[in-house]
mmCIF file of C-alpha atoms in Angstrom:
data_model
loop_
_atom_site.group_PDB
_atom_site.id
_atom_site.type_symbol
_atom_site.label_atom_id
_atom_site.label_comp_id
_atom_site.label_asym_id
_atom_site.label_seq_id
_atom_site.Cartn_x
_atom_site.Cartn_y
_atom_site.Cartn_z
ATOM 1 C CA MET Z 1 69.511 8.510 25.339
ATOM 2 C CA ILE Z 2 65.885 7.679 24.728
ATOM 3 C CA ALA Z 3 65.816 3.940 25.753
ATOM 4 C CA SER Z 4 62.081 3.240 25.020
ATOM 5 C CA VAL Z 5 58.928 4.952 24.069
ATOM 6 C CA ALA Z 6 55.322 3.913 24.914
ATOM 7 C CA GLY Z 7 52.102 5.368 24.203
ATOM 8 C CA ARG Z 8 49.161 5.229 21.824
ATOM 9 C CA VAL Z 9 50.046 4.383 18.184
ATOM 10 C CA THR Z 10 48.596 7.170 15.949
ATOM 11 C CA GLY Z 11 50.070 6.224 12.639
ATOM 12 C CA ILE Z 12 51.799 3.372 10.790
ATOM 13 C CA GLY Z 13 53.693 3.846 7.330
ATOM 14 C CA PRO Z 14 55.927 1.410 5.301
ATOM 15 C CA ASP Z 15 58.915 2.248 7.338
ATOM 16 C CA ALA Z 16 58.057 4.221 10.550
ATOM 17 C CA ALA Z 17 55.295 4.654 13.267
ATOM 18 C CA VAL Z 18 54.246 7.568 15.245
ATOM 19 C CA ILE Z 19 53.567 7.076 18.980
ATOM 20 C CA GLU Z 20 51.912 9.707 20.980
ATOM 21 C CA MET Z 21 53.679 10.751 24.375
ATOM 22 C CA GLY Z 22 52.216 13.501 26.316
ATOM 23 C CA GLY Z 23 50.276 14.930 23.414
ATOM 24 C CA VAL Z 24 53.482 14.826 21.243
ATOM 25 C CA GLY Z 25 53.857 12.498 18.357
ATOM 26 C CA ILE Z 26 57.126 10.705 18.067
ATOM 27 C CA LEU Z 27 58.201 9.424 14.746
ATOM 28 C CA VAL Z 28 60.088 6.152 15.077
ATOM 29 C CA HIS Z 29 61.757 4.386 12.196
ATOM 30 C CA CYS Z 30 61.248 0.581 12.441
ATOM 31 C CA THR Z 31 61.704 -2.670 10.301
ATOM 32 C CA PRO Z 32 58.696 -3.888 8.668
ATOM 33 C CA GLY Z 33 58.497 -6.728 11.182
ATOM 34 C CA THR Z 34 58.440 -4.446 14.002
ATOM 35 C CA LEU Z 35 55.688 -2.334 12.552
ATOM 36 C CA ALA Z 36 53.565 -5.405 11.774
ATOM 37 C CA GLY Z 37 53.258 -5.766 15.615
ATOM 38 C CA LEU Z 38 51.619 -2.364 16.149
ATOM 39 C CA ARG Z 39 48.042 -1.253 15.670
ATOM 40 C CA VAL Z 40 46.869 2.178 15.240
ATOM 41 C CA GLY Z 41 44.871 3.325 18.074
ATOM 42 C CA GLU Z 42 46.182 0.658 20.364
ATOM 43 C CA PRO Z 43 48.994 1.032 22.985
ATOM 44 C CA GLY Z 44 52.564 0.328 21.764
ATOM 45 C CA ARG Z 45 55.977 0.055 23.289
ATOM 46 C CA LEU Z 46 59.294 0.052 21.477
ATOM 47 C CA ALA Z 47 62.872 -0.188 22.594
ATOM 48 C CA THR Z 48 64.619 3.059 21.024
ATOM 49 C CA SER Z 49 67.961 4.013 19.791
ATOM 50 C CA LEU Z 50 68.654 7.781 19.143
ATOM 51 C CA VAL Z 51 71.133 8.692 16.243
ATOM 52 C CA VAL Z 52 72.470 12.174 16.638
ATOM 53 C CA ARG Z 53 73.676 13.843 13.497
ATOM 54 C CA GLU Z 54 74.740 17.436 12.949
ATOM 55 C CA GLU Z 55 71.486 18.078 11.006
ATOM 56 C CA SER Z 56 69.110 15.585 12.579
ATOM 57 C CA LEU Z 57 67.995 13.706 15.380
ATOM 58 C CA THR Z 58 66.517 10.208 14.275
ATOM 59 C CA LEU Z 59 64.924 7.668 16.628
ATOM 60 C CA TYR Z 60 64.904 3.939 15.511
ATOM 61 C CA GLY Z 61 62.489 1.567 17.363
ATOM 62 C CA PHE Z 62 62.804 -2.351 17.934
ATOM 63 C CA ALA Z 63 60.375 -4.869 19.201
ATOM 64 C CA SER Z 64 62.941 -6.055 21.723
ATOM 65 C CA ASP Z 65 66.047 -4.713 23.786
ATOM 66 C CA ASP Z 66 68.080 -7.356 21.940
ATOM 67 C CA GLU Z 67 67.294 -6.010 18.428
ATOM 68 C CA ARG Z 68 68.361 -2.532 19.592
ATOM 69 C CA THR Z 69 71.582 -4.050 21.124
ATOM 70 C CA VAL Z 70 72.224 -5.705 17.822
ATOM 71 C CA PHE Z 71 71.469 -2.470 15.899
ATOM 72 C CA GLU Z 72 73.912 -0.486 17.969
ATOM 73 C CA MET Z 73 76.667 -3.069 17.552
ATOM 74 C CA LEU Z 74 76.281 -3.428 13.965
ATOM 75 C CA GLN Z 75 77.081 0.142 13.508
ATOM 76 C CA THR Z 76 80.614 -0.302 15.091
ATOM 77 C CA ALA Z 77 81.576 -2.046 11.822
ATOM 78 C CA SER Z 78 83.343 0.209 9.255
ATOM 79 C CA GLY Z 79 80.616 1.468 6.689
ATOM 80 C CA VAL Z 80 77.552 0.335 8.504
ATOM 81 C CA GLY Z 81 75.389 3.245 9.367
ATOM 82 C CA PRO Z 82 71.744 3.135 10.903
ATOM 83 C CA ARG Z 83 70.103 2.632 7.683
ATOM 84 C CA ILE Z 84 72.139 -0.340 6.763
ATOM 85 C CA ALA Z 85 71.933 -1.622 10.328
ATOM 86 C CA LEU Z 86 68.138 -1.515 10.157
ATOM 87 C CA ALA Z 87 67.931 -3.136 6.811
ATOM 88 C CA MET Z 88 70.106 -5.956 8.290
ATOM 89 C CA LEU Z 89 67.587 -6.247 10.967
ATOM 90 C CA ALA Z 90 64.762 -6.266 8.340
ATOM 91 C CA VAL Z 91 66.045 -9.214 6.382
ATOM 92 C CA HIS Z 92 67.583 -11.272 9.284
ATOM 93 C CA THR Z 93 66.722 -11.735 13.070
ATOM 94 C CA PRO Z 94 69.146 -11.009 15.658
ATOM 95 C CA SER Z 95 69.910 -14.800 16.168
ATOM 96 C CA ALA Z 96 70.354 -15.192 12.519
ATOM 97 C CA LEU Z 97 72.703 -12.293 12.229
ATOM 98 C CA ARG Z 98 74.962 -13.872 15.021
ATOM 99 C CA VAL Z 99 74.826 -17.156 13.077
ATOM 100 C CA ALA Z 100 75.794 -15.310 9.772
ATOM 101 C CA VAL Z 101 78.692 -13.414 11.437
ATOM 102 C CA ALA Z 102 80.009 -16.495 13.516
ATOM 103 C CA SER Z 103 80.025 -18.749 10.592
ATOM 104 C CA ALA Z 104 81.389 -16.152 8.063
ATOM 105 C CA ASP Z 105 78.176 -16.486 5.845
ATOM 106 C CA ILE Z 106 79.009 -14.021 3.248
ATOM 107 C CA LYS Z 107 76.017 -15.035 1.207
ATOM 108 C CA ALA Z 108 73.438 -14.359 3.982
ATOM 109 C CA LEU Z 109 74.931 -10.900 4.628
ATOM 110 C CA THR Z 110 74.997 -9.939 1.019
ATOM 111 C CA MET Z 111 71.311 -10.486 0.890
ATOM 112 C CA VAL Z 112 70.741 -7.450 2.534
ATOM 113 C CA PRO Z 113 70.539 -4.256 0.100
ATOM 114 C CA GLY Z 114 73.505 -2.049 0.226
ATOM 115 C CA ILE Z 115 76.105 -4.790 1.490
ATOM 116 C CA GLY Z 116 78.379 -6.201 -1.254
ATOM 117 C CA GLN Z 117 81.001 -8.899 -0.982
ATOM 118 C CA LYS Z 118 83.615 -6.853 0.498
ATOM 119 C CA GLY Z 119 81.302 -5.129 2.938
ATOM 120 C CA ALA Z 120 80.023 -8.462 4.307
ATOM 121 C CA GLN Z 121 83.745 -9.849 4.616
ATOM 122 C CA ARG Z 122 84.505 -6.699 6.615
ATOM 123 C CA ILE Z 123 81.515 -7.009 9.003
ATOM 124 C CA VAL Z 124 82.511 -10.586 9.627
ATOM 125 C CA LEU Z 125 86.100 -9.602 10.531
ATOM 126 C CA GLU Z 126 85.043 -6.615 12.642
ATOM 127 C CA LEU Z 127 82.126 -8.188 14.523
ATOM 128 C CA LYS Z 128 82.951 -11.680 14.943
ATOM 129 C CA GLY Z 129 82.684 -12.539 18.606
ATOM 130 C CA LYS Z 130 81.066 -9.174 19.404
ATOM 131 C CA LEU Z 131 77.549 -10.040 18.673
ATOM 132 C CA GLY Z 132 77.211 -12.662 21.221
ATOM 133 C CA THR Z 133 76.858 -16.411 21.066
ATOM 134 C CA PRO Z 134 74.398 -17.706 18.416
ATOM 135 C CA ASP Z 135 71.430 -19.599 19.591
ATOM 136 C CA GLU Z 136 72.333 -23.286 19.247
ATOM 137 C CA ALA Z 137 68.725 -24.172 18.151
ATOM 138 C CA VAL Z 138 68.782 -21.454 15.505
ATOM 139 C CA ASN Z 139 72.141 -22.387 14.246
ATOM 140 C CA ALA Z 140 70.989 -26.015 13.809
ATOM 141 C CA ALA Z 141 67.688 -25.137 12.204
ATOM 142 C CA LEU Z 142 69.732 -22.922 9.735
ATOM 143 C CA GLY Z 143 72.414 -25.290 9.039
ATOM 144 C CA GLY Z 144 74.880 -22.380 9.049
ATOM 145 C CA GLY Z 145 72.683 -20.737 6.442
ATOM 146 C CA ALA Z 146 70.533 -17.801 5.911
ATOM 147 C CA PRO Z 147 66.931 -17.763 7.254
ATOM 148 C CA VAL Z 148 63.868 -17.257 4.959
ATOM 149 C CA PRO Z 149 62.062 -14.211 5.992
ATOM 150 C CA ALA Z 150 58.317 -14.863 6.698
ATOM 151 C CA TRP Z 151 57.439 -12.001 4.368
ATOM 152 C CA ARG Z 152 53.765 -13.338 3.940
ATOM 153 C CA ASP Z 153 52.974 -12.849 7.658
ATOM 154 C CA GLN Z 154 54.761 -9.678 7.784
ATOM 155 C CA VAL Z 155 53.026 -7.885 4.791
ATOM 156 C CA HIS Z 156 49.697 -9.298 5.970
ATOM 157 C CA SER Z 157 50.110 -8.126 9.491
ATOM 158 C CA GLY Z 158 51.444 -4.754 8.339
ATOM 159 C CA LEU Z 159 48.266 -4.085 6.043
ATOM 160 C CA VAL Z 160 45.957 -5.356 8.850
ATOM 161 C CA GLY Z 161 47.835 -2.930 11.216
ATOM 162 C CA LEU Z 162 47.020 -0.138 8.587
ATOM 163 C CA GLY Z 163 43.418 -0.768 8.881
ATOM 164 C CA TYR Z 164 42.759 -3.221 5.932
ATOM 165 C CA SER Z 165 40.486 -6.247 6.291
ATOM 166 C CA THR Z 166 41.858 -9.511 6.422
ATOM 167 C CA ARG Z 167 40.421 -10.477 3.157
ATOM 168 C CA ASP Z 168 42.040 -7.377 1.508
ATOM 169 C CA ALA Z 169 45.236 -8.230 2.989
ATOM 170 C CA ASP Z 170 44.955 -11.904 1.762
ATOM 171 C CA GLU Z 171 44.357 -10.457 -1.839
ATOM 172 C CA ALA Z 172 47.144 -7.875 -1.632
ATOM 173 C CA VAL Z 173 49.680 -10.649 -0.453
ATOM 174 C CA ALA Z 174 48.557 -12.927 -3.314
ATOM 175 C CA ALA Z 175 49.149 -10.034 -5.807
ATOM 176 C CA VAL Z 176 52.674 -9.371 -4.652
ATOM 177 C CA ALA Z 177 53.739 -13.038 -4.353
ATOM 178 C CA PRO Z 178 55.154 -13.130 -7.859
ATOM 179 C CA GLU Z 179 57.327 -10.196 -6.856
ATOM 180 C CA ALA Z 180 58.773 -12.069 -3.952
ATOM 181 C CA ASP Z 181 59.022 -15.361 -5.937
ATOM 182 C CA ALA Z 182 61.268 -13.519 -8.473
ATOM 183 C CA GLU Z 183 63.546 -12.234 -5.605
ATOM 184 C CA VAL Z 184 63.868 -15.670 -4.365
ATOM 185 C CA ALA Z 185 64.588 -16.951 -7.820
ATOM 186 C CA ALA Z 186 67.241 -14.486 -8.225
ATOM 187 C CA GLY Z 187 68.983 -15.546 -4.936
ATOM 188 C CA ARG Z 188 67.897 -12.565 -2.989
ATOM 189 C CA ALA Z 189 65.744 -12.310 0.128
ATOM 190 C CA PRO Z 190 62.276 -10.860 -0.386
ATOM 191 C CA GLN Z 191 62.166 -7.077 0.939
ATOM 192 C CA VAL Z 192 59.224 -6.649 3.153
ATOM 193 C CA ALA Z 193 59.216 -2.902 2.980
ATOM 194 C CA ALA Z 194 59.194 -3.092 -0.887
ATOM 195 C CA LEU Z 195 56.559 -5.750 -1.029
ATOM 196 C CA LEU Z 196 54.320 -3.713 1.450
ATOM 197 C CA LYS Z 197 54.482 -0.774 -0.879
ATOM 198 C CA SER Z 198 53.693 -2.890 -3.812
ATOM 199 C CA ALA Z 199 50.631 -4.210 -1.750
ATOM 200 C CA LEU Z 200 49.473 -0.920 -0.845
ATOM 201 C CA ARG Z 201 49.759 0.106 -4.550
ATOM 202 C CA ALA Z 202 47.689 -3.149 -5.464
ATOM 203 C CA LEU Z 203 44.911 -2.163 -3.090
ATOM 204 C CA SER Z 204 44.698 1.565 -4.219
ATOM 205 C CA VAL Z 205 43.986 0.645 -7.947
ATOM 206 C CA ARG Z 206 41.312 -2.037 -7.185
#
């Protein structure tokens, strides 16, 4: 198992980063929040989980060991593969997922793309008590509900990490705000990866 990677960040995309180790560029799939903490040309370290399939080897990266642990535990639930597990961590923090599962918050879980009502119920049934104890402070702050992702900060940091100026990032965030507001109005969590792609499109047509 590859437990972590550390080296110079040579590239950042909407859903993955490239970290150079010993002259070899390692492609690591990450959540937008994790990518926002990386900077091209600077050293970076990610906790990692290697998913082995007959036709591929895919490396997933995380800002903390706790995120990696939750990512791997989520996949023990029926119907949850690495893509869904990563999407869950893109929408909710590990603490928020513990709260959602412990309190059987189906609405919070169905905010994740690819998870429906039955899937959320199955996740609660199979993972309750396995993700660890929810942080009491987080639980109190959430009131047993779902967190509101800080999409503005994540999109802004992601754009700056890709080399855009703070001013350009500010303008791009403002441009995609209506898209995020529409998601919230529809009862869905704004998807940072989708918003980042929209922001990049907005910057490319200026």
